[in-house]
Coordinates of C-alpha atoms in Angstrom, one line a residue:
M10 CA -91.4 26.4 23.3
K11 CA -92.8 24.9 20.1
S12 CA -89.7 26.1 18.3
A13 CA -87.4 24.4 20.8
I14 CA -89.4 21.1 20.6
S15 CA -89.4 21.2 16.8
S16 CA -85.6 21.8 16.8
L17 CA -85.1 18.8 19.2
I18 CA -87.2 16.5 17.0
S19 CA -85.4 17.6 13.9
S20 CA -82.0 17.0 15.6
R21 CA -83.0 13.5 16.7
N22 CA -84.3 12.6 13.3
F23 CA -81.0 13.7 11.8
N24 CA -79.0 11.7 14.3
L25 CA -81.1 8.6 13.6
H26 CA -80.6 9.0 9.9
R27 CA -76.9 9.5 10.3
S28 CA -76.7 6.4 12.5
S29 CA -78.5 4.4 9.9
L30 CA -76.3 5.7 7.2
S31 CA -73.2 4.8 9.2
F32 CA -74.5 1.3 9.6
S33 CA -75.1 0.9 5.9
I34 CA -71.6 2.1 5.1
F35 CA -69.6 0.2 7.7
R36 CA -71.5 -3.0 8.4
R37 CA -72.7 -4.0 4.9
P38 CA -70.4 -6.0 2.6
S39 CA -69.0 -3.6 0.1
L40 CA -67.2 -3.9 -3.3
L41 CA -63.5 -4.6 -2.9
L42 CA -61.3 -1.6 -3.6
P43 CA -58.3 -2.3 -5.8
S44 CA -55.9 -2.3 -2.9
Q45 CA -58.1 -5.0 -1.2
F46 CA -58.1 -7.5 -4.1
P47 CA -56.5 -10.8 -3.1
V48 CA -53.1 -11.4 -4.7
I49 CA -53.0 -14.4 -6.9
S50 CA -49.5 -15.8 -7.2
T51 CA -48.6 -17.3 -10.6
D52 CA -45.1 -17.9 -11.9
D53 CA -43.8 -17.0 -15.4
K54 CA -44.5 -20.5 -16.6
A55 CA -48.1 -20.5 -15.4
T56 CA -50.7 -22.2 -17.6
G57 CA -54.4 -22.3 -17.9
A58 CA -54.6 -24.4 -14.7
N59 CA -54.0 -21.3 -12.7
F60 CA -56.9 -19.6 -14.5
T61 CA -59.2 -22.5 -13.8
S62 CA -58.2 -22.5 -10.2
L63 CA -58.8 -18.8 -9.8
R64 CA -62.2 -19.2 -11.4
R65 CA -63.2 -21.8 -8.9
K66 CA -61.9 -19.7 -6.0
C67 CA -63.9 -16.7 -7.1
R68 CA -67.2 -18.4 -7.7
F69 CA -68.4 -17.9 -4.2
H70 CA -68.2 -14.2 -4.7
S71 CA -70.7 -14.3 -7.6
T72 CA -73.3 -16.7 -6.0
K73 CA -75.2 -13.7 -4.8
S74 CA -74.9 -11.8 -8.1
S75 CA -78.7 -11.7 -8.3
P76 CA -80.5 -14.6 -10.0
I77 CA -83.5 -12.2 -9.8
M78 CA -81.7 -9.7 -12.0
A79 CA -80.7 -12.5 -14.5
S80 CA -84.2 -13.7 -14.8
S81 CA -85.8 -10.3 -14.9
F82 CA -83.4 -8.3 -17.0
N83 CA -82.1 -11.1 -19.3
P84 CA -78.4 -10.1 -19.4
E85 CA -77.6 -13.0 -21.7
Q86 CA -79.9 -11.3 -24.4
A87 CA -77.8 -8.1 -24.3
R88 CA -75.6 -9.8 -26.8
S89 CA -76.8 -11.4 -30.0
P90 CA -75.5 -14.0 -30.4
P91 CA -74.9 -14.5 -26.6
A92 CA -71.3 -13.7 -25.4
V93 CA -69.0 -16.7 -25.5
P94 CA -67.4 -17.8 -22.2
L95 CA -63.9 -16.3 -21.6
P96 CA -61.6 -19.0 -22.9
I97 CA -58.8 -20.4 -20.8
P98 CA -55.6 -18.9 -22.2
P99 CA -52.5 -20.9 -23.1
V100 CA -50.6 -18.8 -20.5
T101 CA -51.9 -16.8 -17.5
K102 CA -49.0 -14.5 -17.1
F103 CA -46.5 -13.1 -19.6
K104 CA -44.6 -10.0 -20.7
I105 CA -45.7 -7.7 -23.5
G106 CA -43.3 -5.4 -25.4
L107 CA -44.6 -2.1 -26.9
C108 CA -42.1 -0.7 -29.4
Q109 CA -42.6 3.0 -29.9
L110 CA -40.4 3.6 -32.9
T111 CA -39.0 6.6 -34.8
V112 CA -40.2 6.5 -38.4
T113 CA -38.3 8.0 -41.3
P114 CA -38.8 8.2 -45.1
D115 CA -36.2 5.4 -45.5
K116 CA -38.2 2.3 -45.7
Q117 CA -35.4 -0.2 -45.5
R118 CA -34.0 1.6 -42.4
N119 CA -37.5 1.4 -40.8
I120 CA -37.7 -2.3 -41.4
E121 CA -34.3 -3.0 -39.9
H122 CA -35.0 -0.7 -37.0
A123 CA -38.2 -2.5 -36.2
R124 CA -36.3 -5.8 -36.4
K125 CA -33.8 -4.7 -33.8
A126 CA -36.6 -3.4 -31.5
I127 CA -38.4 -6.7 -31.6
E128 CA -35.1 -8.5 -30.8
E129 CA -34.5 -6.2 -27.9
A130 CA -38.0 -6.6 -26.6
V131 CA -37.6 -10.4 -26.7
E132 CA -34.3 -10.3 -25.0
K133 CA -36.1 -8.4 -22.2
G134 CA -38.6 -11.3 -21.8
A135 CA -41.5 -10.2 -24.1
Q136 CA -43.6 -13.1 -25.5
L137 CA -45.8 -10.7 -27.4
V138 CA -44.5 -7.7 -29.2
V139 CA -46.6 -4.8 -30.7
L140 CA -45.4 -2.3 -33.3
P141 CA -46.9 1.1 -34.1
E142 CA -49.4 2.2 -36.8
I143 CA -47.7 2.8 -40.2
W144 CA -44.2 2.1 -39.0
N145 CA -42.5 1.5 -42.3
G146 CA -42.9 5.0 -43.8
P147 CA -44.5 8.4 -43.3
Y148 CA -48.1 8.7 -42.3
S149 CA -49.6 10.7 -45.2
N150 CA -52.0 10.2 -48.1
D151 CA -49.1 10.9 -50.5
S152 CA -46.9 8.2 -48.9
F153 CA -49.5 5.4 -48.6
P154 CA -49.4 4.4 -52.3
V155 CA -45.6 4.7 -52.4
Y156 CA -44.9 2.5 -49.4
A157 CA -47.8 0.1 -49.9
E158 CA -47.0 -3.7 -50.1
D159 CA -48.9 -6.7 -51.4
I160 CA -49.2 -8.7 -48.2
E161 CA -50.9 -11.6 -49.9
A162 CA -48.1 -12.0 -52.4
G163 CA -45.5 -11.8 -49.6
G164 CA -41.7 -12.2 -50.2
D165 CA -40.2 -9.3 -52.1
A166 CA -43.6 -7.8 -52.7
S167 CA -44.0 -7.3 -48.9
P168 CA -40.5 -6.9 -47.3
S169 CA -42.1 -5.5 -44.1
T170 CA -44.2 -8.6 -43.4
A171 CA -41.4 -10.9 -44.6
M172 CA -39.3 -9.5 -41.8
L173 CA -42.0 -10.0 -39.2
S174 CA -42.5 -13.6 -40.3
E175 CA -38.8 -14.3 -40.2
V176 CA -38.2 -12.8 -36.8
S177 CA -41.3 -14.2 -35.2
R178 CA -40.3 -17.7 -36.3
R179 CA -36.6 -17.3 -35.3
L180 CA -37.3 -15.8 -31.9
K181 CA -40.5 -17.9 -31.2
V182 CA -42.5 -14.7 -30.4
T183 CA -46.0 -13.6 -31.2
I184 CA -46.1 -10.3 -33.1
V185 CA -48.9 -7.8 -33.6
G186 CA -47.2 -6.1 -36.5
G187 CA -48.5 -2.5 -36.1
S188 CA -49.8 -1.5 -39.5
I189 CA -48.6 -0.8 -43.0
A190 CA -50.3 0.4 -46.1
E191 CA -51.5 -2.7 -48.0
R192 CA -52.1 -2.9 -51.8
S193 CA -54.8 -5.3 -52.9
G194 CA -55.7 -5.0 -56.5
D195 CA -56.6 -1.3 -57.1
K196 CA -57.3 -0.7 -53.5
L197 CA -55.2 0.4 -50.5
Y198 CA -55.8 -0.5 -46.9
N199 CA -54.3 0.3 -43.5
A200 CA -53.5 -3.3 -42.4
C201 CA -52.2 -5.0 -39.3
C202 CA -50.7 -8.5 -39.6
I203 CA -50.4 -10.9 -36.6
F204 CA -47.7 -13.6 -36.7
G205 CA -47.5 -16.6 -34.5
T206 CA -44.4 -18.2 -33.0
D207 CA -44.1 -20.4 -36.1
G208 CA -43.7 -17.3 -38.4
K209 CA -47.0 -17.9 -40.1
L210 CA -49.6 -15.1 -40.6
K211 CA -52.4 -15.9 -38.2
A212 CA -54.7 -12.9 -39.1
K213 CA -54.8 -9.6 -40.9
H214 CA -57.0 -6.7 -39.7
R215 CA -57.8 -3.9 -42.1
K216 CA -58.7 -0.6 -40.4
I217 CA -62.5 -0.5 -40.2
H218 CA -63.0 3.2 -39.3
L219 CA -61.1 5.6 -41.5
F220 CA -59.6 8.7 -40.0
D221 CA -61.6 11.5 -41.7
I222 CA -61.6 14.5 -39.4
D223 CA -61.6 18.3 -39.7
I224 CA -60.8 20.4 -36.7
P225 CA -60.4 24.0 -38.1
G226 CA -57.1 25.5 -37.2
K227 CA -55.8 22.3 -35.6
I228 CA -55.8 19.3 -37.9
T229 CA -57.5 18.0 -41.1
F230 CA -56.9 14.5 -42.4
I231 CA -59.1 12.5 -44.8
E232 CA -57.8 9.0 -44.9
S233 CA -60.5 7.9 -47.3
K234 CA -58.8 10.0 -50.0
T235 CA -56.5 7.0 -50.6
L236 CA -57.5 4.2 -48.2
T237 CA -60.5 1.8 -48.3
A238 CA -62.2 0.8 -45.1
G239 CA -61.9 -2.8 -43.9
Q240 CA -65.1 -4.9 -43.5
T241 CA -64.2 -7.4 -40.8
P242 CA -63.7 -7.3 -37.0
T243 CA -60.6 -9.4 -36.1
V244 CA -60.2 -11.7 -33.2
V245 CA -57.3 -14.2 -33.3
D246 CA -56.2 -17.0 -31.0
T247 CA -52.5 -16.8 -30.3
E248 CA -49.9 -18.4 -28.1
V249 CA -50.6 -15.7 -25.5
G250 CA -54.4 -15.7 -25.6
R251 CA -57.3 -14.4 -27.6
I252 CA -56.6 -10.9 -29.1
G253 CA -58.9 -8.4 -30.7
I254 CA -57.3 -6.0 -33.2
G255 CA -58.1 -2.4 -33.9
I256 CA -56.1 0.3 -35.6
C257 CA -56.0 3.9 -34.2
Y258 CA -59.3 5.5 -35.0
D259 CA -61.0 2.1 -34.4
I260 CA -60.5 2.7 -30.7
R261 CA -63.1 5.5 -30.7
F262 CA -65.9 3.0 -31.6
Q263 CA -66.9 1.2 -28.4
E264 CA -69.2 -1.2 -30.3
L265 CA -66.1 -2.9 -31.9
A266 CA -64.5 -3.4 -28.5
M267 CA -67.8 -4.8 -27.1
I268 CA -67.9 -7.3 -30.0
Y269 CA -64.3 -8.4 -29.2
A270 CA -65.2 -8.8 -25.5
A271 CA -68.3 -10.8 -26.5
R272 CA -66.1 -13.1 -28.6
G273 CA -63.9 -13.9 -25.6
A274 CA -60.9 -11.6 -26.2
H275 CA -58.5 -11.3 -23.3
L276 CA -56.7 -8.4 -24.8
I277 CA -57.3 -5.7 -27.5
C278 CA -54.3 -4.3 -29.3
Y279 CA -54.6 -0.9 -31.0
P280 CA -51.5 0.2 -33.0
G281 CA -52.2 3.9 -33.4
A282 CA -50.9 7.4 -34.1
F283 CA -53.0 9.9 -32.4
N284 CA -52.0 13.5 -33.2
M285 CA -51.0 16.5 -31.1
T286 CA -54.6 17.8 -30.9
T287 CA -56.6 14.7 -30.0
G288 CA -53.7 12.8 -28.3
P289 CA -53.5 14.9 -25.1
L290 CA -57.3 14.9 -24.8
H291 CA -58.4 11.4 -25.8
W292 CA -55.6 8.9 -26.2
E293 CA -55.4 7.6 -22.6
L294 CA -59.0 8.3 -21.9
L295 CA -60.2 6.0 -24.7
Q296 CA -57.8 3.2 -23.8
R297 CA -59.0 3.3 -20.2
A298 CA -62.6 3.4 -21.3
R299 CA -62.3 0.4 -23.6
A300 CA -60.5 -1.6 -20.9
A301 CA -62.9 -0.6 -18.0
D302 CA -66.1 -1.0 -20.1
N303 CA -65.2 -4.5 -21.2
Q304 CA -63.0 -5.6 -18.3
L305 CA -60.1 -6.8 -20.3
Y306 CA -56.5 -5.6 -21.2
V307 CA -55.9 -2.9 -23.8
A308 CA -52.4 -2.3 -25.3
T309 CA -51.6 0.6 -27.7
C310 CA -48.4 1.4 -29.6
S311 CA -47.6 4.7 -31.3
P312 CA -44.8 5.9 -33.4
A313 CA -42.4 8.2 -31.5
R314 CA -42.9 11.9 -32.0
D315 CA -41.1 13.6 -34.9
V316 CA -41.9 17.4 -34.8
G317 CA -40.4 17.7 -38.3
A318 CA -42.9 15.3 -39.9
G319 CA -46.0 16.2 -41.9
Y320 CA -48.0 14.3 -39.3
V321 CA -46.8 14.6 -35.7
A322 CA -47.7 11.6 -33.5
W323 CA -48.6 12.1 -29.8
G324 CA -46.7 8.9 -28.7
H325 CA -47.5 7.7 -25.2
S326 CA -47.8 3.9 -25.9
T327 CA -49.6 2.3 -23.0
L328 CA -50.8 -0.9 -21.4
V329 CA -54.1 -0.7 -19.5
G330 CA -55.5 -3.3 -17.1
P331 CA -59.1 -4.7 -16.9
F332 CA -60.0 -2.2 -14.1
G333 CA -59.0 0.7 -16.3
E334 CA -55.7 1.2 -14.6
V335 CA -52.6 2.4 -16.5
L336 CA -50.0 -0.4 -15.9
A337 CA -47.2 1.0 -18.1
T338 CA -46.7 3.9 -20.4
T339 CA -44.1 6.2 -21.8
E340 CA -43.7 9.8 -23.1
H341 CA -43.2 10.8 -26.7
D342 CA -39.6 9.7 -27.4
E343 CA -38.6 6.4 -28.9
A344 CA -38.9 3.6 -26.2
I345 CA -39.5 -0.1 -25.7
I346 CA -42.0 -0.8 -22.9
I347 CA -41.9 -4.2 -21.2
A348 CA -44.9 -4.9 -18.9
E349 CA -46.6 -7.9 -17.4
I350 CA -50.1 -9.1 -18.3
D351 CA -51.8 -11.3 -15.8
Y352 CA -55.1 -12.7 -17.2
S353 CA -56.2 -14.0 -13.9
L354 CA -57.1 -10.4 -13.1
I355 CA -59.8 -10.4 -15.7
E356 CA -61.8 -13.1 -13.9
L357 CA -61.2 -11.3 -10.6
R358 CA -62.4 -7.9 -11.8
R359 CA -65.5 -9.5 -13.5
T360 CA -66.3 -11.3 -10.3
N361 CA -66.0 -8.2 -8.0
L362 CA -67.8 -6.0 -10.5
P363 CA -70.2 -8.3 -12.4
L364 CA -71.2 -6.1 -15.3
L365 CA -71.8 -9.0 -17.6
K366 CA -74.5 -10.3 -15.2
Q367 CA -76.1 -6.9 -14.9
K368 CA -76.7 -5.9 -18.5
R369 CA -80.3 -5.1 -19.4
G370 CA -81.0 -7.4 -22.3
D371 CA -84.7 -6.4 -21.8
L372 CA -83.7 -2.8 -22.9
Y373 CA -80.8 -3.0 -25.3
Q374 CA -78.8 -5.4 -27.4
L375 CA -75.5 -5.4 -29.3
V376 CA -75.8 -7.4 -32.5
D377 CA -72.6 -9.0 -33.9
V378 CA -73.8 -9.1 -37.5
E379 CA -70.8 -11.1 -38.8
R380 CA -71.1 -13.8 -36.1
L381 CA -74.9 -13.9 -36.4
K382 CA -74.6 -14.6 -40.2
S383 CA -71.9 -17.3 -39.7
E384 CA -74.0 -19.1 -37.1

C-alpha cells in the first residue's frame, strides 16, 4: 500500500514538474531563431538612413536587456577604453567579391591575372574586392625576398600595389589587396594594402602573428625566418564601412578580432592561405567563431589549390555573417565569389542576442593598448 501511494505521489510530482516546464518553454518570450528574424528590406542604393531606422525599430527589443546586469556587472568596463558605438556605414547593403586565384612563379602573370579578376568581380556588381594572401608569387621563405616590393616607394618599386591603385581608381572600387611580401629597409613583412575608390592607399596592415608551426609528419613552416611581425592592429574607414584587417594566422587570435569589434568594425577581412593539415580542421571553424563571438561579418580569401606547389593552400574562400552563418563559400579551385553584405543584420543580431550588454566587466577586461596610449 505504501509503495503504491509513494508511486502515485512521485508520478504526480513528475507531472507537475513537466507541466511547469512546458509552460516555461511555450509561454515565455524566447530568443528569436534565425528563421524568425524580421526581414528588413533595403535596396542596393541604401544608405545609413536604413541603418538608423532599423536601430530605432529594434530598440524596443533591448529595453528589457537588464539594467540590473549593466549596473551590477559593468559591461562597459569589459573594454578599456570602452567600446565605441557601431558607426553608421556609408552603405547598408552591397556586394563583396572574393577572388580565389591561382598563383604561379610568374610575377607579371600573377599581377595581370589579379587585375582581370578584380575587373570581373566589379562587372558582377562587387563594390568591395578581396584578394588572397601572397598572391603575386609563391608562398615560401625562399620566395619572399625575391618577390618583395617597396610599397612606400610605389611605382616601379611596387608593381603589385601600383596595379591595385590604378584599377581601384579606374573602376571606383574598394580593394583589400590580399597580401604581398613588403621590403622596408632591411626587413621583410607580409603586408596587406587597402585602396579606396580614388586609388589612394587608405591603410596598410603588416601581419601581426607570424606563422611559426611544427606539426611532425604534417607541416613545418617558420615564417619568422624571413619575415618581421607587424606591430599595429588595422581598422580603416572605407566607402563600404569600417573594416578590420588580419592576415591568415592573425585569425587564430581572438583578442585582435575583439579589438576590431570594440573599435566599431562592421567587417573583418582575412586574406589567408591555410594549408592541407589545418585547413580542413580550422579554416571555417575560426571564421565562424570570430564572426559569432563579435557579431560582425568576416570575409576570407585564399589562393586556389596547386598540388604541385611547395606550399599547398586549402582554398575555400568564405563570407560569414554576424550570426556565424556561412553566407557564401567555394571549394579549392580558382573562383570569384560574389555575395551580399547587409550591415543592418549586425544591429539585429546584437539586439536579439545582446552580448555587449552582458559582458562581465567586474570579472575580466580586454585592454586595447594602442588605443589607450593614443587617448
